[in-house]
PDB file of C-alpha atoms and ligand atoms in Angstrom:
ATOM      1  CA  MET R 623      59.335  -2.255  40.284  1.00 44.00           C
ATOM      2  CA  SER R 624      58.638  -3.313  36.724  1.00 62.00           C
ATOM      3  CA  ASP R 625      56.992  -1.058  34.205  1.00 93.00           C
ATOM      4  CA  THR R 626      54.742  -3.919  33.120  1.00 96.00           C
ATOM      5  CA  ILE R 627      51.122  -2.814  33.283  1.00 97.00           C
ATOM      6  CA  LEU R 628      49.429  -6.003  32.142  1.00 98.00           C
ATOM      7  CA  ARG R 629      50.615  -9.603  32.271  1.00 98.00           C
ATOM      8  CA  VAL R 630      48.496 -12.390  30.822  1.00 98.00           C
ATOM      9  CA  GLN R 631      49.863 -15.810  31.612  1.00 98.00           C
ATOM     10  CA  ASP R 632      48.827 -18.916  29.701  1.00 98.00           C
ATOM     11  CA  ILE R 633      45.102 -18.274  29.788  1.00 98.00           C
ATOM     12  CA  HIS R 634      42.585 -20.773  28.500  1.00 98.00           C
ATOM     13  CA  LYS R 635      38.926 -20.194  27.811  1.00 98.00           C
ATOM     14  CA  SER R 636      36.335 -22.548  26.346  1.00 98.00           C
ATOM     15  CA  PHE R 637      32.725 -22.051  25.380  1.00 97.00           C
ATOM     16  CA  ASP R 638      30.673 -25.250  25.343  1.00 94.00           C
ATOM     17  CA  GLY R 639      33.814 -27.359  25.232  1.00 91.00           C
ATOM     18  CA  ALA R 640      35.322 -25.454  22.321  1.00 94.00           C
ATOM     19  CA  GLY R 641      38.712 -23.901  23.123  1.00 95.00           C
ATOM     20  CA  VAL R 642      38.534 -20.234  22.170  1.00 98.00           C
ATOM     21  CA  LEU R 643      41.716 -19.145  23.969  1.00 98.00           C
ATOM     22  CA  ARG R 644      44.240 -21.985  24.078  1.00 98.00           C
ATOM     23  CA  GLY R 645      47.176 -20.748  26.086  1.00 98.00           C
ATOM     24  CA  VAL R 646      47.590 -17.033  25.476  1.00 98.00           C
ATOM     25  CA  SER R 647      50.403 -15.123  27.182  1.00 98.00           C
ATOM     26  CA  LEU R 648      51.326 -11.493  26.713  1.00 98.00           C
ATOM     27  CA  GLU R 649      52.818  -8.530  28.502  1.00 98.00           C
ATOM     28  CA  ILE R 650      52.147  -4.864  27.938  1.00 98.00           C
ATOM     29  CA  ARG R 651      54.522  -2.259  29.301  1.00 98.00           C
ATOM     30  CA  GLU R 652      53.627   1.222  30.423  1.00 97.00           C
ATOM     31  CA  GLY R 653      52.961   3.507  27.462  1.00 97.00           C
ATOM     32  CA  GLU R 654      53.044   0.634  25.007  1.00 98.00           C
ATOM     33  CA  VAL R 655      50.453   0.208  22.271  1.00 98.00           C
ATOM     34  CA  VAL R 656      49.837  -3.421  21.359  1.00 98.00           C
ATOM     35  CA  VAL R 657      47.610  -4.152  18.389  1.00 98.00           C
ATOM     36  CA  ILE R 658      45.909  -7.528  18.165  1.00 98.00           C
ATOM     37  CA  VAL R 659      44.863  -8.678  14.721  1.00 98.00           C
ATOM     38  CA  GLY R 660      43.524 -11.948  13.397  1.00 97.00           C
ATOM     39  CA  PRO R 661      40.656 -13.499  11.476  1.00 97.00           C
ATOM     40  CA  SER R 662      37.092 -13.224  12.668  1.00 96.00           C
ATOM     41  CA  GLY R 663      36.331 -15.708  15.435  1.00 97.00           C
ATOM     42  CA  CYS R 664      39.968 -16.246  16.454  1.00 97.00           C
ATOM     43  CA  GLY R 665      39.299 -15.036  20.007  1.00 98.00           C
ATOM     44  CA  LYS R 666      40.262 -11.329  19.978  1.00 98.00           C
ATOM     45  CA  SER R 667      37.142 -10.044  21.731  1.00 98.00           C
ATOM     46  CA  THR R 668      37.198 -12.936  24.172  1.00 98.00           C
ATOM     47  CA  LEU R 669      40.786 -12.076  25.069  1.00 98.00           C
ATOM     48  CA  LEU R 670      39.916  -8.438  25.815  1.00 98.00           C
ATOM     49  CA  ARG R 671      36.782  -9.466  27.693  1.00 96.00           C
ATOM     50  CA  CYS R 672      38.801 -11.874  29.847  1.00 96.00           C
ATOM     51  CA  ILE R 673      41.317  -9.124  30.612  1.00 96.00           C
ATOM     52  CA  ASN R 674      38.710  -6.799  32.046  1.00 92.00           C
ATOM     53  CA  GLY R 675      36.746  -9.512  33.769  1.00 92.00           C
ATOM     54  CA  LEU R 676      33.690  -9.609  31.519  1.00 91.00           C
ATOM     55  CA  GLU R 677      34.477 -13.306  31.018  1.00 94.00           C
ATOM     56  CA  THR R 678      36.006 -15.647  33.558  1.00 94.00           C
ATOM     57  CA  ILE R 679      39.001 -17.682  32.464  1.00 96.00           C
ATOM     58  CA  ASP R 680      39.280 -21.471  32.831  1.00 97.00           C
ATOM     59  CA  SER R 681      42.976 -21.427  33.696  1.00 97.00           C
ATOM     60  CA  GLY R 682      45.975 -19.150  33.684  1.00 97.00           C
ATOM     61  CA  GLU R 683      46.492 -15.828  35.409  1.00 97.00           C
ATOM     62  CA  ILE R 684      46.102 -12.140  34.684  1.00 97.00           C
ATOM     63  CA  TYR R 685      48.003  -9.408  36.526  1.00 96.00           C
ATOM     64  CA  LEU R 686      47.482  -5.639  36.453  1.00 95.00           C
ATOM     65  CA  ARG R 687      50.723  -4.059  37.620  1.00 93.00           C
ATOM     66  CA  ASP R 688      51.743  -6.701  40.143  1.00 88.00           C
ATOM     67  CA  GLU R 689      48.266  -7.443  41.363  1.00 91.00           C
ATOM     68  CA  LYS R 690      46.501 -10.629  40.352  1.00 93.00           C
ATOM     69  CA  ILE R 691      43.115  -9.699  38.914  1.00 93.00           C
ATOM     70  CA  SER R 692      41.910 -13.017  37.503  1.00 91.00           C
ATOM     71  CA  GLY R 693      39.762 -15.226  39.658  1.00 87.00           C
ATOM     72  CA  ARG R 694      38.376 -12.289  41.615  1.00 80.00           C
ATOM     73  CA  THR R 695      34.691 -11.668  42.002  1.00 75.00           C
ATOM     74  CA  LYS R 696      34.171  -9.521  45.068  1.00 78.00           C
ATOM     75  CA  ASP R 697      35.953  -6.354  43.950  1.00 83.00           C
ATOM     76  CA  LEU R 698      35.799  -6.799  40.210  1.00 81.00           C
ATOM     77  CA  HIS R 699      34.340  -3.311  39.809  1.00 83.00           C
ATOM     78  CA  LEU R 700      37.557  -1.864  41.264  1.00 85.00           C
ATOM     79  CA  VAL R 701      39.600  -3.746  38.697  1.00 84.00           C
ATOM     80  CA  ARG R 702      37.370  -2.577  35.877  1.00 84.00           C
ATOM     81  CA  GLN R 703      37.831   1.035  36.913  1.00 89.00           C
ATOM     82  CA  LYS R 704      41.510   0.661  36.105  1.00 94.00           C
ATOM     83  CA  ILE R 705      40.897  -0.961  32.737  1.00 96.00           C
ATOM     84  CA  GLY R 706      39.053   1.216  30.263  1.00 95.00           C
ATOM     85  CA  MET R 707      37.203  -0.452  27.432  1.00 95.00           C
ATOM     86  CA  VAL R 708      35.503   0.864  24.324  1.00 96.00           C
ATOM     87  CA  PHE R 709      33.511  -1.433  22.067  1.00 94.00           C
ATOM     88  CA  GLN R 710      32.228  -1.400  18.530  1.00 90.00           C
ATOM     89  CA  SER R 711      28.846  -0.003  19.544  1.00 85.00           C
ATOM     90  CA  TYR R 712      28.706   3.203  21.516  1.00 75.00           C
ATOM     91  CA  ASP R 713      26.684   2.733  24.650  1.00 84.00           C
ATOM     92  CA  LEU R 714      25.992   6.273  25.799  1.00 93.00           C
ATOM     93  CA  PHE R 715      22.807   6.708  27.803  1.00 95.00           C
ATOM     94  CA  PRO R 716      20.414   8.209  25.245  1.00 94.00           C
ATOM     95  CA  HIS R 717      18.359  10.303  27.656  1.00 96.00           C
ATOM     96  CA  MET R 718      21.424  11.948  29.203  1.00 97.00           C
ATOM     97  CA  LYS R 719      23.429  14.808  27.745  1.00 98.00           C
ATOM     98  CA  VAL R 720      26.974  14.060  26.637  1.00 98.00           C
ATOM     99  CA  MET R 721      28.331  15.810  29.734  1.00 98.00           C
ATOM    100  CA  ASP R 722      26.119  13.817  32.090  1.00 98.00           C
ATOM    101  CA  ASN R 723      27.277  10.614  30.408  1.00 97.00           C
ATOM    102  CA  LEU R 724      30.841  11.745  30.990  1.00 98.00           C
ATOM    103  CA  LEU R 725      30.333  12.796  34.605  1.00 98.00           C
ATOM    104  CA  LEU R 726      28.695   9.563  35.700  1.00 96.00           C
ATOM    105  CA  GLY R 727      31.689   7.243  36.147  1.00 95.00           C
ATOM    106  CA  PRO R 728      34.208   9.682  37.612  1.00 96.00           C
ATOM    107  CA  THR R 729      31.737  11.198  40.112  1.00 97.00           C
ATOM    108  CA  LYS R 730      29.865   8.035  41.130  1.00 95.00           C
ATOM    109  CA  ALA R 731      32.601   5.392  40.933  1.00 93.00           C
ATOM    110  CA  LEU R 732      35.672   7.475  41.710  1.00 94.00           C
ATOM    111  CA  GLY R 733      33.968  10.061  43.913  1.00 95.00           C
ATOM    112  CA  ARG R 734      35.635  12.980  42.172  1.00 96.00           C
ATOM    113  CA  PRO R 735      34.055  16.442  42.523  1.00 97.00           C
ATOM    114  CA  LYS R 736      31.705  17.297  39.673  1.00 98.00           C
ATOM    115  CA  GLN R 737      33.348  20.627  38.849  1.00 98.00           C
ATOM    116  CA  ASP R 738      36.762  19.025  38.463  1.00 97.00           C
ATOM    117  CA  VAL R 739      35.482  16.294  36.183  1.00 98.00           C
ATOM    118  CA  GLU R 740      33.463  18.767  34.137  1.00 98.00           C
ATOM    119  CA  LYS R 741      36.556  20.876  33.596  1.00 98.00           C
ATOM    120  CA  ASP R 742      38.562  17.825  32.499  1.00 98.00           C
ATOM    121  CA  ALA R 743      35.695  16.672  30.297  1.00 98.00           C
ATOM    122  CA  LEU R 744      35.457  20.014  28.487  1.00 98.00           C
ATOM    123  CA  GLU R 745      39.195  20.002  27.938  1.00 97.00           C
ATOM    124  CA  MET R 746      39.144  16.507  26.489  1.00 97.00           C
ATOM    125  CA  LEU R 747      36.083  17.193  24.360  1.00 98.00           C
ATOM    126  CA  GLU R 748      37.912  20.153  22.907  1.00 97.00           C
ATOM    127  CA  ARG R 749      40.911  17.984  22.099  1.00 95.00           C
ATOM    128  CA  VAL R 750      38.713  15.575  20.166  1.00 96.00           C
ATOM    129  CA  GLY R 751      36.912  18.433  18.438  1.00 96.00           C
ATOM    130  CA  LEU R 752      33.594  18.103  20.274  1.00 97.00           C
ATOM    131  CA  LYS R 753      33.450  20.916  22.772  1.00 97.00           C
ATOM    132  CA  GLU R 754      30.302  22.302  21.163  1.00 97.00           C
ATOM    133  CA  LYS R 755      28.549  18.971  21.766  1.00 98.00           C
ATOM    134  CA  ALA R 756      29.175  18.892  25.508  1.00 98.00           C
ATOM    135  CA  TYR R 757      25.573  19.592  26.426  1.00 98.00           C
ATOM    136  CA  ALA R 758      23.910  17.908  23.467  1.00 98.00           C
ATOM    137  CA  LEU R 759      21.964  14.673  23.561  1.00 97.00           C
ATOM    138  CA  PRO R 760      23.686  11.617  22.072  1.00 96.00           C
ATOM    139  CA  ARG R 761      21.084  11.271  19.311  1.00 95.00           C
ATOM    140  CA  THR R 762      22.260  14.555  17.781  1.00 97.00           C
ATOM    141  CA  LEU R 763      25.751  13.079  17.318  1.00 96.00           C
ATOM    142  CA  SER R 764      27.055  11.057  14.396  1.00 95.00           C
ATOM    143  CA  GLY R 765      28.489   7.599  14.989  1.00 95.00           C
ATOM    144  CA  GLY R 766      32.006   8.938  14.755  1.00 96.00           C
ATOM    145  CA  GLN R 767      31.236  11.669  17.267  1.00 97.00           C
ATOM    146  CA  LYS R 768      29.695   9.147  19.662  1.00 96.00           C
ATOM    147  CA  GLN R 769      32.804   6.995  19.492  1.00 96.00           C
ATOM    148  CA  ARG R 770      34.973  10.016  20.245  1.00 97.00           C
ATOM    149  CA  VAL R 771      32.778  10.728  23.263  1.00 97.00           C
ATOM    150  CA  ALA R 772      33.123   7.073  24.292  1.00 97.00           C
ATOM    151  CA  LEU R 773      36.904   7.453  24.187  1.00 97.00           C
ATOM    152  CA  VAL R 774      36.718  10.614  26.300  1.00 97.00           C
ATOM    153  CA  ARG R 775      34.459   8.829  28.772  1.00 97.00           C
ATOM    154  CA  ALA R 776      36.909   5.957  29.102  1.00 96.00           C
ATOM    155  CA  MET R 777      39.855   8.343  29.541  1.00 97.00           C
ATOM    156  CA  LEU R 778      38.110  10.360  32.243  1.00 97.00           C
ATOM    157  CA  MET R 779      38.302   7.272  34.454  1.00 96.00           C
ATOM    158  CA  ARG R 780      42.095   7.607  34.208  1.00 96.00           C
ATOM    159  CA  PRO R 781      42.579   3.921  33.460  1.00 96.00           C
ATOM    160  CA  GLU R 782      45.908   2.131  33.695  1.00 96.00           C
ATOM    161  CA  ILE R 783      45.224   0.639  30.299  1.00 98.00           C
ATOM    162  CA  LEU R 784      42.660   1.161  27.584  1.00 98.00           C
ATOM    163  CA  LEU R 785      41.227  -1.785  25.638  1.00 98.00           C
ATOM    164  CA  LEU R 786      39.674  -0.972  22.263  1.00 98.00           C
ATOM    165  CA  ASP R 787      37.640  -3.632  20.465  1.00 98.00           C
ATOM    166  CA  GLU R 788      37.031  -2.736  16.818  1.00 97.00           C
ATOM    167  CA  ILE R 789      35.777   0.690  17.742  1.00 96.00           C
ATOM    168  CA  THR R 790      35.350   1.798  14.128  1.00 96.00           C
ATOM    169  CA  ALA R 791      33.778  -1.394  12.796  1.00 94.00           C
ATOM    170  CA  ALA R 792      30.209  -0.061  12.876  1.00 92.00           C
ATOM    171  CA  LEU R 793      31.028   3.360  11.427  1.00 94.00           C
ATOM    172  CA  ASP R 794      30.467   4.709   7.951  1.00 92.00           C
ATOM    173  CA  PRO R 795      33.841   4.850   6.174  1.00 91.00           C
ATOM    174  CA  GLU R 796      34.074   8.644   6.248  1.00 91.00           C
ATOM    175  CA  MET R 797      33.920   8.639  10.037  1.00 94.00           C
ATOM    176  CA  VAL R 798      36.615   6.048  10.616  1.00 96.00           C
ATOM    177  CA  SER R 799      39.618   8.341  10.410  1.00 95.00           C
ATOM    178  CA  GLU R 800      38.223  10.998  12.785  1.00 95.00           C
ATOM    179  CA  VAL R 801      38.008   8.309  15.472  1.00 96.00           C
ATOM    180  CA  LEU R 802      41.328   6.676  14.662  1.00 97.00           C
ATOM    181  CA  ASN R 803      43.057  10.054  14.773  1.00 96.00           C
ATOM    182  CA  VAL R 804      41.917  10.432  18.374  1.00 97.00           C
ATOM    183  CA  VAL R 805      43.391   7.016  19.177  1.00 97.00           C
ATOM    184  CA  ILE R 806      46.663   8.060  17.548  1.00 97.00           C
ATOM    185  CA  ASP R 807      46.626  11.202  19.716  1.00 95.00           C
ATOM    186  CA  LEU R 808      46.113   9.083  22.830  1.00 96.00           C
ATOM    187  CA  ALA R 809      48.948   6.781  21.815  1.00 96.00           C
ATOM    188  CA  ARG R 810      51.320   9.700  21.301  1.00 94.00           C
ATOM    189  CA  GLY R 811      50.251  11.033  24.687  1.00 94.00           C
ATOM    190  CA  GLY R 812      51.573   7.857  26.293  1.00 95.00           C
ATOM    191  CA  ILE R 813      48.337   6.011  27.040  1.00 97.00           C
ATOM    192  CA  THR R 814      48.872   2.254  27.370  1.00 98.00           C
ATOM    193  CA  MET R 815      46.560   0.408  25.006  1.00 98.00           C
ATOM    194  CA  ALA R 816      45.568  -2.965  23.633  1.00 98.00           C
ATOM    195  CA  ILE R 817      43.758  -2.425  20.347  1.00 98.00           C
ATOM    196  CA  VAL R 818      41.810  -4.907  18.258  1.00 98.00           C
ATOM    197  CA  THR R 819      41.257  -3.524  14.768  1.00 97.00           C
ATOM    198  CA  HIS R 820      40.772  -4.461  11.151  1.00 94.00           C
ATOM    199  CA  GLU R 821      42.158  -1.123   9.971  1.00 94.00           C
ATOM    200  CA  MET R 822      45.593  -2.312   8.963  1.00 94.00           C
ATOM    201  CA  ARG R 823      47.178   1.026   7.999  1.00 93.00           C
ATOM    202  CA  PHE R 824      46.089   2.437  11.320  1.00 96.00           C
ATOM    203  CA  ALA R 825      47.419  -0.663  13.080  1.00 96.00           C
ATOM    204  CA  GLU R 826      50.787  -0.205  11.462  1.00 96.00           C
ATOM    205  CA  ALA R 827      50.864   3.500  12.327  1.00 95.00           C
ATOM    206  CA  VAL R 828      49.838   3.172  15.958  1.00 97.00           C
ATOM    207  CA  ALA R 829      51.362  -0.117  17.136  1.00 97.00           C
ATOM    208  CA  ASP R 830      54.558  -0.573  19.050  1.00 97.00           C
ATOM    209  CA  ARG R 831      53.985  -4.309  18.751  1.00 98.00           C
ATOM    210  CA  VAL R 832      51.569  -6.489  16.818  1.00 98.00           C
ATOM    211  CA  LEU R 833      50.126  -9.817  17.927  1.00 98.00           C
ATOM    212  CA  PHE R 834      48.575 -12.115  15.352  1.00 98.00           C
ATOM    213  CA  LEU R 835      45.974 -14.307  16.971  1.00 98.00           C
ATOM    214  CA  GLU R 836      44.771 -17.385  15.142  1.00 97.00           C
ATOM    215  CA  ASP R 837      42.465 -20.029  16.540  1.00 97.00           C
ATOM    216  CA  GLY R 838      43.056 -19.030  20.146  1.00 98.00           C
ATOM    217  CA  VAL R 839      46.849 -18.851  20.087  1.00 98.00           C
ATOM    218  CA  ILE R 840      49.339 -16.092  19.309  1.00 98.00           C
ATOM    219  CA  LEU R 841      50.805 -17.334  16.072  1.00 97.00           C
ATOM    220  CA  GLU R 842      53.079 -14.365  15.447  1.00 97.00           C
ATOM    221  CA  GLU R 843      54.345 -11.364  17.325  1.00 97.00           C
ATOM    222  CA  GLY R 844      56.547  -8.560  16.121  1.00 96.00           C
ATOM    223  CA  LYS R 845      57.219  -4.945  15.411  1.00 97.00           C
ATOM    224  CA  PRO R 846      54.670  -3.476  12.990  1.00 97.00           C
ATOM    225  CA  GLU R 847      57.213  -2.957  10.222  1.00 95.00           C
ATOM    226  CA  GLU R 848      58.186  -6.625  10.474  1.00 96.00           C
ATOM    227  CA  PHE R 849      54.730  -8.098  10.807  1.00 97.00           C
ATOM    228  CA  PHE R 850      53.062  -6.058   8.076  1.00 95.00           C
ATOM    229  CA  HIS R 851      55.881  -6.310   5.546  1.00 94.00           C
ATOM    230  CA  THR R 852      57.603  -9.615   6.260  1.00 95.00           C
ATOM    231  CA  PRO R 853      55.157 -11.844   8.129  1.00 95.00           C
ATOM    232  CA  GLN R 854      56.709 -15.110   9.215  1.00 96.00           C
ATOM    233  CA  THR R 855      53.826 -17.508   8.747  1.00 96.00           C
ATOM    234  CA  GLU R 856      51.859 -18.400   5.657  1.00 96.00           C
ATOM    235  CA  ARG R 857      48.666 -17.867   7.667  1.00 96.00           C
ATOM    236  CA  ALA R 858      49.582 -14.266   8.506  1.00 96.00           C
ATOM    237  CA  ARG R 859      50.588 -13.611   4.892  1.00 95.00           C
ATOM    238  CA  ARG R 860      47.199 -14.785   3.677  1.00 95.00           C
ATOM    239  CA  PHE R 861      45.424 -12.761   6.344  1.00 96.00           C
ATOM    240  CA  LEU R 862      47.265  -9.578   5.375  1.00 95.00           C
ATOM    241  CA  GLN R 863      46.696 -10.099   1.659  1.00 92.00           C
ATOM    242  CA  SER R 864      42.958  -9.909   2.228  1.00 89.00           C
ATOM    243  CA  PHE R 865      43.432  -6.299   3.400  1.00 82.00           C
ATOM    244  CA  THR R 866      45.390  -4.919   0.459  1.00 69.00           C
ATOM    245  CA  TYR R 867      42.524  -2.813  -0.849  1.00 52.00           C
ATOM    246  CA  VAL R 868      41.465  -1.465   2.531  1.00 48.00           C
ATOM    247  CA  SER R 869      44.956  -0.404   3.502  1.00 46.00           C
ATOM    248  CA  LYS R 870      45.267   1.892   0.484  1.00 47.00           C
ATOM    249  CA  ARG R 871      42.149   3.725   1.564  1.00 46.00           C
ATOM    250  CA  ASP R 872      43.326   4.093   5.142  1.00 50.00           C
ATOM    251  CA  GLN R 873      46.659   5.476   4.123  1.00 50.00           C
ATOM    252  CA  SER R 874      45.148   8.513   2.467  1.00 52.00           C
ATOM    253  CA  GLU R 875      42.621   9.137   5.214  1.00 55.00           C
ATOM    254  CA  ILE R 876      44.610   8.970   8.412  1.00 55.00           C
ATOM    255  CA  GLN R 877      46.671  12.011   9.150  1.00 56.00           C
ATOM    256  CA  PRO R 878      48.449  11.546  12.436  1.00 51.00           C
ATOM    257  CA  LYS R 879      48.373  14.649  14.550  1.00 48.00           C
ATOM    258  CA  ASN R 880      49.463  15.292  18.029  1.00 46.00           C
ATOM    259  CA  ASN R 881      47.229  17.406  20.182  1.00 45.00           C
ATOM    260  CA  PHE R 882      46.856  15.031  23.100  1.00 44.00           C
ATOM    261  CA  GLY R 883      49.722  16.345  25.115  1.00 38.00           C
ATOM    262  CA  GLY R 884      52.495  14.030  23.994  1.00 34.00           C
TER     263      GLY R 884
HETATM  264  P1  LIG B1492      36.853 -12.418  17.434  1.00 71.65           P
HETATM  265  O1  LIG B1492      36.633 -11.228  18.308  1.00 71.65           O
HETATM  266  O2  LIG B1492      38.290 -12.696  17.154  1.00 71.65           O
HETATM  267  O3  LIG B1492      36.073 -12.345  16.152  1.00 71.65           O
HETATM  268  P2  LIG B1492      35.488 -13.835  19.555  1.00 71.65           P
HETATM  269  O4  LIG B1492      36.387 -13.743  20.710  1.00 71.65           O
HETATM  270  O5  LIG B1492      34.315 -12.925  19.519  1.00 71.65           O
HETATM  271  O6  LIG B1492      36.323 -13.699  18.202  1.00 71.65           O
HETATM  272  O7  LIG B1492      34.925 -15.306  19.432  1.00 71.65           O
HETATM  273  C1  LIG B1492      35.773 -16.428  19.369  1.00 71.65           C
HETATM  274  C2  LIG B1492      34.930 -17.669  19.341  1.00 71.65           C
HETATM  275  O8  LIG B1492      34.253 -17.822  20.573  1.00 71.65           O
HETATM  276  C3  LIG B1492      33.849 -17.666  18.262  1.00 71.65           C
HETATM  277  O9  LIG B1492      33.754 -18.948  17.734  1.00 71.65           O
HETATM  278  C4  LIG B1492      32.621 -17.295  19.033  1.00 71.65           C
HETATM  279  O10 LIG B1492      31.478 -17.827  18.423  1.00 71.65           O
HETATM  280  C5  LIG B1492      32.865 -17.924  20.392  1.00 71.65           C
HETATM  281  N1  LIG B1492      32.206 -17.189  21.475  1.00 71.65           N
HETATM  282  C6  LIG B1492      32.494 -15.942  21.882  1.00 71.65           C
HETATM  283  N2  LIG B1492      31.738 -15.572  22.930  1.00 71.65           N
HETATM  284  C7  LIG B1492      30.926 -16.627  23.195  1.00 71.65           C
HETATM  285  C8  LIG B1492      29.913 -16.884  24.178  1.00 71.65           C
HETATM  286  N3  LIG B1492      29.593 -15.984  25.101  1.00 71.65           N
HETATM  287  N4  LIG B1492      29.304 -18.093  24.139  1.00 71.65           N
HETATM  288  C9  LIG B1492      29.638 -19.024  23.229  1.00 71.65           C
HETATM  289  N5  LIG B1492      30.589 -18.847  22.292  1.00 71.65           N
HETATM  290  C10 LIG B1492      31.223 -17.675  22.262  1.00 71.65           C
HETATM  291 MG1  LIG B1493      35.528  -9.481  18.047  1.00 71.65          MG
END
């Protein structure tokens, strides 16, 4: 009945006795884009990895729609199909053409007919400006192009929610905006997302809500215009000040466009 897609309830996670997530709760509604920012090592990746079951949690609960997904082992692959994730490093199979990389999940895991998926894949590749690379090998693509393919691959699984973990962090600066523009397109098209990023201008442009994670707890939460301009805590103020230079660059590079059907 609710339009809540994801509910994380008081989760805790330790590594070797060190509390990395120390009681994190959050909810993401359908179509909402939540950006998670915070200093390196504060637990952002761990949080995303716990959400899609790559890490087990010590306590707390995680729900997708109204279904509890934490603490499950048997059918974890079914849960993961509904939660798309893209990481910093593109992990396309190098010996397989872009199209074969894209066909793999939807045909094998979802059992969709190849022709249907191929048609969808070509359409999406065109939207991200890569139709001409459909039958190329990954090594002929730039880093930015590979990340756009990775986004298409995740979307072809038709996930309930997409988790993005610093997907531009390994890219040369000139490729960052071409990838972030695709994410902005997805956001405008109504895709539900949780995004970890250090690109603050992008974060402000794309977020419906911002969470500031610090030392395993959500220290601040707010609308982007509030968080980025009038942060409530001294810690968030200091964190944001360290990005002043970067944000100027981003502002000139990112040109929101809307060709993802929204
Ligand atoms: P962030 O993504 O915010 O930079 P992470 O979630 O990657 O932070 O890491 C948070 C903390 O947890 C760090 O201190 C990191 O060293 C530790 N950590 C993450 N994964 C593991 C792991 N598999 N084993 C041990 N420690 C880990
Ligand atoms: Mg990380």
